[in-house]
Short mmCIF file of C-alpha atoms and ligand atoms in Angstrom, two decimals:
data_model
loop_
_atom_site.label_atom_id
_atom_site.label_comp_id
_atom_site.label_asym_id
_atom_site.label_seq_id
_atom_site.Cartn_x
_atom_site.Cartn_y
_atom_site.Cartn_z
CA UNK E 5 -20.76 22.84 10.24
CA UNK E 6 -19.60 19.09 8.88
CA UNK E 7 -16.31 18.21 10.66
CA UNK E 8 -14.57 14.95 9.18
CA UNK E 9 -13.80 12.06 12.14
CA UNK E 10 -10.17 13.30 12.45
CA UNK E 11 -11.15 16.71 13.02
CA UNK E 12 -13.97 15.93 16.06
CA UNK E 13 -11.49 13.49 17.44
CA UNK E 14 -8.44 16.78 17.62
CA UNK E 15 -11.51 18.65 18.89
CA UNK E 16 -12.34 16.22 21.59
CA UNK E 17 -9.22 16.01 22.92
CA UNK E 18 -8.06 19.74 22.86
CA UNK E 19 -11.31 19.79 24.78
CA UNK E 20 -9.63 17.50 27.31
CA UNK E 21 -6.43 19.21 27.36
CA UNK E 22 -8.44 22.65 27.87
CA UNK E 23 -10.19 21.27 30.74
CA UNK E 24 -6.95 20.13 32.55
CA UNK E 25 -5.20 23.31 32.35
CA UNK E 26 -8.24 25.28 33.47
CA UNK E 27 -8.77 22.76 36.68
CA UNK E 28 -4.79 23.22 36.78
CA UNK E 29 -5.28 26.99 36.74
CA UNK E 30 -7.95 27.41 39.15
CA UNK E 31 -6.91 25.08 41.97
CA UNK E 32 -3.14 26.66 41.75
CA UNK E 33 -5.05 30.19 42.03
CA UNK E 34 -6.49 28.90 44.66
CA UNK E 35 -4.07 26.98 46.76
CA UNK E 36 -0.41 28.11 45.89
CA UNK E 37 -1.44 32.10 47.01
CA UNK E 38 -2.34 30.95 50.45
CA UNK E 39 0.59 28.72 50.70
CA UNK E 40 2.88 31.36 49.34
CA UNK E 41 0.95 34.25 51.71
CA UNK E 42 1.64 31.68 54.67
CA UNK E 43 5.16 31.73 54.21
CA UNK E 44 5.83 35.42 53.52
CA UNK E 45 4.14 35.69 57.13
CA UNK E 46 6.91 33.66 58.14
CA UNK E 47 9.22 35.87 55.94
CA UNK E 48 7.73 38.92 57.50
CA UNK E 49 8.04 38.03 61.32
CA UNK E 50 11.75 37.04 60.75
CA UNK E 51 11.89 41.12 59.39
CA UNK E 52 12.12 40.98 55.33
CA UNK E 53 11.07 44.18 53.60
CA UNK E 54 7.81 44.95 51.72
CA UNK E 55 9.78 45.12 48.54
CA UNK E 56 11.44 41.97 48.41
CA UNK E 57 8.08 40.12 49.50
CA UNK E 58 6.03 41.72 46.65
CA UNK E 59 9.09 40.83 44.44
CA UNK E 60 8.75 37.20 45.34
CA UNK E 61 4.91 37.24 44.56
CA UNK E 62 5.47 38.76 41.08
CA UNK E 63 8.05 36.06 40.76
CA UNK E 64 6.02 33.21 41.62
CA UNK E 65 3.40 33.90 39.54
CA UNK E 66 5.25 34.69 36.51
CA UNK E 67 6.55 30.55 37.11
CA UNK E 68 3.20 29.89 37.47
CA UNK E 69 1.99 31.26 34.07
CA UNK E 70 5.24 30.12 32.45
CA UNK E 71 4.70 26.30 33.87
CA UNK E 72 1.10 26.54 32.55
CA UNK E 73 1.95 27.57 28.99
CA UNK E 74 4.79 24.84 28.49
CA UNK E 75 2.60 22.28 29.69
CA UNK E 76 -0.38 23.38 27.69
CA UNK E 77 1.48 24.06 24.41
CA UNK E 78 3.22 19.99 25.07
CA UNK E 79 -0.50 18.66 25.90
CA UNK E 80 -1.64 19.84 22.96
CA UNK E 81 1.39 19.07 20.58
CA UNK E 82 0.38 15.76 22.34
CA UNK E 83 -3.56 15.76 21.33
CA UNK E 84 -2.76 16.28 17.84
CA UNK E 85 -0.27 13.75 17.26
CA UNK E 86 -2.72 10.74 19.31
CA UNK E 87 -5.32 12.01 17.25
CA UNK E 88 -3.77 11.95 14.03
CA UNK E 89 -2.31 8.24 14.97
CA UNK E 90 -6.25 7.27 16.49
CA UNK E 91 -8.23 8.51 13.05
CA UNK E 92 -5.60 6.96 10.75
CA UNK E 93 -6.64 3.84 13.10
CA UNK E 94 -10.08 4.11 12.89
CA UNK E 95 -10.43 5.94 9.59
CA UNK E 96 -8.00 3.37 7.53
CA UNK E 97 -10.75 0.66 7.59
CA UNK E 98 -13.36 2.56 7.28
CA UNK E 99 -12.05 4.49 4.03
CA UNK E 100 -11.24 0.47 2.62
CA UNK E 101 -15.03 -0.82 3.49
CA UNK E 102 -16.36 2.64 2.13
CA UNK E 103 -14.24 1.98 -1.35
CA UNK E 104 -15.10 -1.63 -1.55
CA UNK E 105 -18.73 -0.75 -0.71
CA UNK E 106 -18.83 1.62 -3.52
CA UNK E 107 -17.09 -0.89 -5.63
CA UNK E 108 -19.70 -3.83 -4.60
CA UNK E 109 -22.52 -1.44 -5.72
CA UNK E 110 -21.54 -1.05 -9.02
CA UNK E 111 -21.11 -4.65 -9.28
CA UNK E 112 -17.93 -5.73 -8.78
CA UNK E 113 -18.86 -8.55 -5.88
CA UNK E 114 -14.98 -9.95 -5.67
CA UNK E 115 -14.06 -7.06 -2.93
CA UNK E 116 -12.93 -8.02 0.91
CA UNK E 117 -11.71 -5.91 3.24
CA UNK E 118 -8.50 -6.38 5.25
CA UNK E 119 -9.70 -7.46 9.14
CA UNK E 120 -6.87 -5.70 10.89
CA UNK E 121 -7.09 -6.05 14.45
CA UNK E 122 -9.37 -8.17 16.96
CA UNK E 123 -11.51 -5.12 18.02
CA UNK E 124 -15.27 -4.19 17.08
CA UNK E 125 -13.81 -2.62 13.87
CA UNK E 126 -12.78 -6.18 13.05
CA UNK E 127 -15.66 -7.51 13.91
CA UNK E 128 -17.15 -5.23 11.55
CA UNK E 129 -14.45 -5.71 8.26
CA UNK E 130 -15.61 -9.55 9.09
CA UNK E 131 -19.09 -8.96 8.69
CA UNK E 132 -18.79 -6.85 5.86
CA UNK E 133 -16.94 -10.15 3.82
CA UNK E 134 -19.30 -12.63 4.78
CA UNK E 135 -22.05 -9.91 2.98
CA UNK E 136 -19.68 -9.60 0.24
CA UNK E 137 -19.37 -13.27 0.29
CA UNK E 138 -23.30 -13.98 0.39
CA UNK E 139 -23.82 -11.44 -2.45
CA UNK E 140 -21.25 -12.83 -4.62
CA UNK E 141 -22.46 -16.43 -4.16
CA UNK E 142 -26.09 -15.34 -4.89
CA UNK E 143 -25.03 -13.43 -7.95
CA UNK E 144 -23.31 -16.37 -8.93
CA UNK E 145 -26.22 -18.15 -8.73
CA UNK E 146 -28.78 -15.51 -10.61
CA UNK E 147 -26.20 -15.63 -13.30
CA UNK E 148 -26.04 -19.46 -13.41
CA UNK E 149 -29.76 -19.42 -13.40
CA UNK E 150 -30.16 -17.44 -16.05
CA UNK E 151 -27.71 -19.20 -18.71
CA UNK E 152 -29.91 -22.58 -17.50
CA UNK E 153 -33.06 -20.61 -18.12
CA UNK E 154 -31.83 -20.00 -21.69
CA UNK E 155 -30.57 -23.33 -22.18
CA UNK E 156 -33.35 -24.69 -21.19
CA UNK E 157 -36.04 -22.24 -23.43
CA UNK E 158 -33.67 -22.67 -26.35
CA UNK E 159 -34.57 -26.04 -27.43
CA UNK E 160 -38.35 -26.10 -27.33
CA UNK E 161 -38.14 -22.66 -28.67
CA UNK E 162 -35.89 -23.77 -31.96
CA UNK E 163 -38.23 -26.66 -32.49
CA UNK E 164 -41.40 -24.69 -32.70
CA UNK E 165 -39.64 -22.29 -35.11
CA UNK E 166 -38.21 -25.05 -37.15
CA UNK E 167 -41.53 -26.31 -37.68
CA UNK E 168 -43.04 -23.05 -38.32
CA UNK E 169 -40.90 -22.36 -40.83
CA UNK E 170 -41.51 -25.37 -42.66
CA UNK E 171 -45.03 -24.97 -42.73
CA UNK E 172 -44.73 -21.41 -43.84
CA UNK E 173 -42.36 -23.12 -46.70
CA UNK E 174 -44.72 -25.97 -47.31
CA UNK E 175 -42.03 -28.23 -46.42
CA UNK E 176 -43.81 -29.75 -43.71
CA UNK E 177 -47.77 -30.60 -44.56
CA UNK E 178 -50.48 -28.82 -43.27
CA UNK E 179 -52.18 -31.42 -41.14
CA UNK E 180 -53.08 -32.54 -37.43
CA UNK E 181 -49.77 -33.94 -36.77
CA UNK E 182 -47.75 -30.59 -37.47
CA UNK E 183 -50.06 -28.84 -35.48
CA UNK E 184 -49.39 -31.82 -32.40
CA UNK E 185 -46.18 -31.42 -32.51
CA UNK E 186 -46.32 -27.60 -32.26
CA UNK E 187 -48.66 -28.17 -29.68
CA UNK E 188 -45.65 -30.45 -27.28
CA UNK E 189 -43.41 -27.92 -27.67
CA UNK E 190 -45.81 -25.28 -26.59
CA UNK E 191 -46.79 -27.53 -24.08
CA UNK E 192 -42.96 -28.29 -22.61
CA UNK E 193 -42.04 -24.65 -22.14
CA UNK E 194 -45.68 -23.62 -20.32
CA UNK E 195 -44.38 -26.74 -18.43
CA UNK E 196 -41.03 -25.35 -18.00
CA UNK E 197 -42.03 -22.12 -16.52
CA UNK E 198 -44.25 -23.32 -14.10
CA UNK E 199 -41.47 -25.41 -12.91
CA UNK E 200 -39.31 -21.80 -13.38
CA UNK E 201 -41.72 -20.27 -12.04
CA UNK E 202 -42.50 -22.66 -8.56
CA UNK E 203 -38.35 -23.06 -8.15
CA UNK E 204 -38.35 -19.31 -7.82
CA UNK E 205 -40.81 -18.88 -5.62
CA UNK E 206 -39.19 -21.94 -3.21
CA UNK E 207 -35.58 -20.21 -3.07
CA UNK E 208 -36.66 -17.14 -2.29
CA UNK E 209 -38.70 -18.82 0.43
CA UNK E 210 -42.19 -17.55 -0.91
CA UNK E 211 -44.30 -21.14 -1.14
CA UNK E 212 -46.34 -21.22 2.18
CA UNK E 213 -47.56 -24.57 3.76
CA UNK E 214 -51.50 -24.89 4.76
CA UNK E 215 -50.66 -27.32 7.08
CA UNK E 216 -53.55 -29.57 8.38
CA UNK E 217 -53.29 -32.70 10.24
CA UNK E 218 -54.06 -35.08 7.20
CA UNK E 219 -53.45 -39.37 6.78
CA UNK E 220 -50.14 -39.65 4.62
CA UNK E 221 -51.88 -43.15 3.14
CA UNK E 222 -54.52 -41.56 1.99
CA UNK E 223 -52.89 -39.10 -0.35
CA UNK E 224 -50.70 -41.74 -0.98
CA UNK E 225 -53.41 -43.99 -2.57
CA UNK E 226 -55.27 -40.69 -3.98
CA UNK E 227 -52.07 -40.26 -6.19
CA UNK E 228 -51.33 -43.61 -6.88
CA UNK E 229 -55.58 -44.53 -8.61
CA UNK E 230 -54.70 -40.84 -10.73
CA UNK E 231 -51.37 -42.36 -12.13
CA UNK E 232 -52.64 -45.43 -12.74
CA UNK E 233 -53.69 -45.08 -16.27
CA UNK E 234 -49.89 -43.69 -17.26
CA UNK E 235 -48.28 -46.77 -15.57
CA UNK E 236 -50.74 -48.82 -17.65
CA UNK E 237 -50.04 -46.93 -20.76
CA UNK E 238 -46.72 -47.89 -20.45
CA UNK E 239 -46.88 -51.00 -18.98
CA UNK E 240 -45.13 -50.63 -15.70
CA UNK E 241 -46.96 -51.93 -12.72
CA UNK E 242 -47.75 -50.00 -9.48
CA UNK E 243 -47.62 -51.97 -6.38
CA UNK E 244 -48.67 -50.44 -2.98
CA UNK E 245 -47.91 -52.10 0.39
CA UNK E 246 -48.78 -49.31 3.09
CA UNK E 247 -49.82 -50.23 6.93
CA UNK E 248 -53.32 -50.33 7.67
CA UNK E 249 -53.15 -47.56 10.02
CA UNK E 250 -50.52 -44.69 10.62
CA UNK E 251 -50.49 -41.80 12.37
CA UNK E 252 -51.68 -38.51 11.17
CA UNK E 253 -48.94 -35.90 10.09
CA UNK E 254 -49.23 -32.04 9.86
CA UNK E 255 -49.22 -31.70 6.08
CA UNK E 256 -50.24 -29.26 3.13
CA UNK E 257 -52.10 -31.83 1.10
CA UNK E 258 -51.74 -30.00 -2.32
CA UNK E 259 -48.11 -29.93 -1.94
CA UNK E 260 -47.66 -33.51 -0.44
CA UNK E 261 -49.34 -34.62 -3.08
CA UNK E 262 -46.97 -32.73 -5.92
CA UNK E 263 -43.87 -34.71 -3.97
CA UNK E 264 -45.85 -37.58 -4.70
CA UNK E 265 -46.06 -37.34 -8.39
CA UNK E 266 -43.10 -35.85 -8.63
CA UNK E 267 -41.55 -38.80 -7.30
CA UNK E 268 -43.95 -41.18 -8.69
CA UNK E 269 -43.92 -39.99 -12.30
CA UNK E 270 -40.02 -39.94 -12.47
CA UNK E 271 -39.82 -43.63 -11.36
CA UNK E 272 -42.52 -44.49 -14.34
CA UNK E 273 -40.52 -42.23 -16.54
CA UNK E 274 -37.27 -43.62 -15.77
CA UNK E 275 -38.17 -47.30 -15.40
CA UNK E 276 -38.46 -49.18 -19.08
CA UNK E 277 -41.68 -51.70 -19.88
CA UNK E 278 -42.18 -54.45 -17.92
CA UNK E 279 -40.91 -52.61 -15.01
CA UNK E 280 -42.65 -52.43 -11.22
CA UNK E 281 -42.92 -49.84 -9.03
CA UNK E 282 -43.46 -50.10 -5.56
CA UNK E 283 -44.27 -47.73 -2.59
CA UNK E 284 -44.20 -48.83 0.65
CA UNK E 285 -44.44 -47.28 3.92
CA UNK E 286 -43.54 -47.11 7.94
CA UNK E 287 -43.11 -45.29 10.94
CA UNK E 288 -40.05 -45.48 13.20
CA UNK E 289 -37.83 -43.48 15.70
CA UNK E 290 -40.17 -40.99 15.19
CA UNK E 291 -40.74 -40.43 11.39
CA UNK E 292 -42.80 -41.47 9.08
CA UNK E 293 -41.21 -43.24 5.98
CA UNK E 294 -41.96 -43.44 2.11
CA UNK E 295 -40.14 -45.41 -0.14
CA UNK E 296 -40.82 -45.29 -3.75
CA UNK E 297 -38.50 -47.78 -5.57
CA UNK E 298 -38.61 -48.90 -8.95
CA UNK E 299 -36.77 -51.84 -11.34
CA UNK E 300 -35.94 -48.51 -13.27
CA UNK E 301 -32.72 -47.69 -15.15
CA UNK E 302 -30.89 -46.92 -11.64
CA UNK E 303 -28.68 -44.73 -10.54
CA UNK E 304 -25.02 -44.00 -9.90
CA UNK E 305 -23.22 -42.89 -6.56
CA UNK E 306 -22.20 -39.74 -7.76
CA UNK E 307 -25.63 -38.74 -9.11
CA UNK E 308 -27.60 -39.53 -5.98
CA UNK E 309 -26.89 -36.19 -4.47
CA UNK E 310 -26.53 -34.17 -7.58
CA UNK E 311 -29.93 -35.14 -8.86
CA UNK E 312 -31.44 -32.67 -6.55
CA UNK E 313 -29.87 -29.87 -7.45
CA UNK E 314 -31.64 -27.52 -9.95
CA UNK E 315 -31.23 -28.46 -14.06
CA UNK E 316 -29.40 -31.76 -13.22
CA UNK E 317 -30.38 -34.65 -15.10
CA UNK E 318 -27.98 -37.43 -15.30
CA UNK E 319 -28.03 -37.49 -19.02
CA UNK E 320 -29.00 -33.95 -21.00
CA UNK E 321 -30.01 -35.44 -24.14
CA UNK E 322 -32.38 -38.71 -22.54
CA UNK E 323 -34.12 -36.05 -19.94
CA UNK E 324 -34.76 -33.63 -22.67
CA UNK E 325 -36.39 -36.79 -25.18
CA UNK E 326 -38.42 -37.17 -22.03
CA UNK E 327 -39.23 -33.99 -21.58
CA UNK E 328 -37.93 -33.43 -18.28
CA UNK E 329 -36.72 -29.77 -17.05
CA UNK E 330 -34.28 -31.21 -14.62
CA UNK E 331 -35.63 -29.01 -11.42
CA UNK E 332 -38.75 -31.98 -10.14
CA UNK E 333 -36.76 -33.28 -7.76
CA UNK E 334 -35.40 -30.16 -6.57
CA UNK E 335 -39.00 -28.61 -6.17
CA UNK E 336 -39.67 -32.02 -4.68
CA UNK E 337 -36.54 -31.35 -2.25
CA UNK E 338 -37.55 -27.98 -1.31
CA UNK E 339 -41.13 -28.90 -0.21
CA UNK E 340 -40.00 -32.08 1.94
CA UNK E 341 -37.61 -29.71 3.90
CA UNK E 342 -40.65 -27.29 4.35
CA UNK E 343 -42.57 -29.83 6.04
CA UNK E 344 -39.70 -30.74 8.18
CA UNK E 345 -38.42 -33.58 6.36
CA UNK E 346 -35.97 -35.09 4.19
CA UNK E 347 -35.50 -37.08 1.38
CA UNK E 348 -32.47 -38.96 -0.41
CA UNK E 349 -32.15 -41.53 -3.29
CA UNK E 350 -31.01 -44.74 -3.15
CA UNK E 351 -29.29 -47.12 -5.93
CA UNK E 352 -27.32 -50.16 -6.17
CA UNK E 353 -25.95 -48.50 -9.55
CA UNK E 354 -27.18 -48.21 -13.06
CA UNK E 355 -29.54 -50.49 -14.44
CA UNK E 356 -30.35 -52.03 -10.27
CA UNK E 357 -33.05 -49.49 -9.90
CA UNK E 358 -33.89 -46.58 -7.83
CA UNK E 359 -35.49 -45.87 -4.55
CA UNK E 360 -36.87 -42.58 -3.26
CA UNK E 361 -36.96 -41.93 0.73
CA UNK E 362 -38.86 -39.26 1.84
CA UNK E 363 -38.99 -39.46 5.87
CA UNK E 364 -41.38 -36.48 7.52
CA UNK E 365 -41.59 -35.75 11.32
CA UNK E 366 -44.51 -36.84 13.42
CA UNK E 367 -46.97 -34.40 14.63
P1 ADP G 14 -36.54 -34.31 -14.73
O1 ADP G 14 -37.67 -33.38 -14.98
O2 ADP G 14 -35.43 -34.21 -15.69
O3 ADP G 14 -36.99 -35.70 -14.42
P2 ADP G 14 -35.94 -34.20 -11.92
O4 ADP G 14 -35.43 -33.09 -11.06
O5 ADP G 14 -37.25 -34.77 -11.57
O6 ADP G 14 -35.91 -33.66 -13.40
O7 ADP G 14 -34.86 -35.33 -11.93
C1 ADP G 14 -33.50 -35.02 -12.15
C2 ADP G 14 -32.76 -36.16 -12.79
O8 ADP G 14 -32.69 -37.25 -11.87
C3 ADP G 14 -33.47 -36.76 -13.99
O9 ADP G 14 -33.15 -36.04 -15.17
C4 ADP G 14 -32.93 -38.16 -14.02
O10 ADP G 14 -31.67 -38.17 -14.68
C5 ADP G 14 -32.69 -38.48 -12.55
N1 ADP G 14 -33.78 -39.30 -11.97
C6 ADP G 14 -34.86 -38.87 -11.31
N2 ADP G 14 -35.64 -39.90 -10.91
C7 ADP G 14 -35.03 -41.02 -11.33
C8 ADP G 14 -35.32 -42.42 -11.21
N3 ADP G 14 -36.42 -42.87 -10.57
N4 ADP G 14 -34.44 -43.29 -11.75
C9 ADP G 14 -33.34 -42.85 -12.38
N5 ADP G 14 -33.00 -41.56 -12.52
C10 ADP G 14 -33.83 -40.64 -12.01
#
């Protein structure tokens, strides 16, 4: 049989009430016919007739019973009232989390729960908003995610049918250049889902480190000689001063190594011809240090911290020219904090350059 909470609670204590007046019962069958048989003795050696005494033992009992039934009847009238005020208690809050639970499934993530007293119920109306509160920020987020996503996929996406269509009208000739610049656009959203694709897999905490002990200079250098012939292409120079010898850090070399370009290839991007960029390197208070700066196009205050954060770019149109999906830095981000680390920018304003500090823990 399925008894609601209110019911089992009446039940429990009717059980309670039950079990008094049967103790009750049994110890005044018990004790009160001895007392009362010791003191007709009494009765009967000061010379009172038969009659009277069996009178007085009918009598007696009758209170008995009569005590017994009042007191029952008011125990119980008792039980059901506490009962009725303990479910409404118990059963208020629970009803409200069970609605807004209901209400959360089916998508409507702005529903808290009143926290009514300082008791485990509380404590659980108080957990149940801070998982309302975590689902609605995450749903935020998917939601924010995806309007970026299609932002982003729009633009290379209207290009590439924009020059379709005028090859298809024979507005645009059929030659080699068409065909390139079909070919970028291609290229930039492949580009932009890996990047999709990696971000994804970071926030939901799926990347996994290899981590081997592995010289930071090394892959610094390693990096540096395969950018080389971009920074030439464009005319920006790439100047290294790193200490002879540092010590060896637990790293995943594939994924130091994306930081690295990452880094790298936004301070060539960013920084115009003629410009330097220079890495350097140290070890203090127990980290080792990378600074990439460049004579670059700089950076304001507010956009220091912002430029980590997914899809920023400090101006849509430039980044997009450029080719960038806005999320490097916060792959870039993501990765240094796996290892341990951090990273911040650095910039005495726009047009003074920018420097890049990525600091990781020694072994
Ligand atoms: P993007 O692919 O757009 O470069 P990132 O996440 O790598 O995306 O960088 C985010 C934004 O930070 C860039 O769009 C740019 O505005 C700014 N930024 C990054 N590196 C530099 C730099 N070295 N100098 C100036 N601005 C930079």
């Amino acid at each position: 049989m399925k008894f609601n909470l209110g019911v089992k609670l009446l039940i429990s204590y009717l059980v309670i009430v039950m079990t008094g007046v049967f103790a009750l019962s049994l110890t005044a069958s018990i004790f009160a016919p001895a007392a009362l048989d010791r003191h007709i003795a009494e009765m009967q050696s000061m010379g009172q007739s038969a009659a009277l005494v069996a009178d007085l033992h009918r009598n007696f009992r009758a209170a008995v019973n009569a005590i017994l039934v009042i007191s029952t009847s008011v125990a119980m009238l008792a039980a059901g009232a506490v009962s009725a005020f303990v479910t409404r208690r118990i059963l208020d809050p629970i009803r409200q989390m069970k609605t807004a639970s209901r209400l959360i499934a089916e998508g409507d993530y702005q529903q808290r729960v009143k926290v009514y007293e300082e008791d485990e119920l509380g404590e659980l109306a108080r957990t149940f908003n801070q998982m309302a509160e975590r689902l609605a920020h995450t749903e935020e987020r998917r939601m924010e995610l995806i309007g970026n996503v299609a932002h982003e996929l729009r633009t290379p996406l209207s290009s590439v049918g924009v020059l379709m269509e005028g090859l298809v009208d024979g507005v645009l000739p059929q030659e080699p250049a068409t065909y390139i610049s079909v070919q970028r656009e291609v290229a930039r959203l492949q580009r932009l889902v890996d990047d999709l694709q990696e971000l994804s897999r970071a926030e939901a905490g799926q990347l996994h480190l290899d981590l081997q002990p592995v010289n930071p200079i090394v892959l610094v250098e390693r990096t540096a000689d395969k950018l080389r012939p971009q920074f030439a292409d464009k005319s920006v120079s790439l100047v290294l001063h790193l200490p002879e010898r540092t010590p060896q850090l637990d790293l995943d070399p594939d994924r130091f190594t994306q930081i690295l370009i990452n880094i790298m290839g936004n301070a060539l991007q960013y920084t115009p011809e003629g410009g330097r960029v220079t890495v350097t390197a140290d070890t203090q208070a127990g980290a080792f240090r990378l600074r990439i700066a460049d004579t670059g196009i700089g950076l304001r205050l507010a956009d220091q911290q912002a430029i980590f954060e997914r899809f920023y770019r400090v101006e849509k149109s430039r980044a997009r020219t450029g080719g960038g999906s806005g999320v490097g830095l916060t792959i870039a981000r993501y990765l240094v904090e796996m290892h341990g680390g951090h990273i911040h920018a650095e910039s005495a304003g726009l047009g003074h350059g920018s420097t890049f500090v990525v600091s990781l823990p020694l072994t």
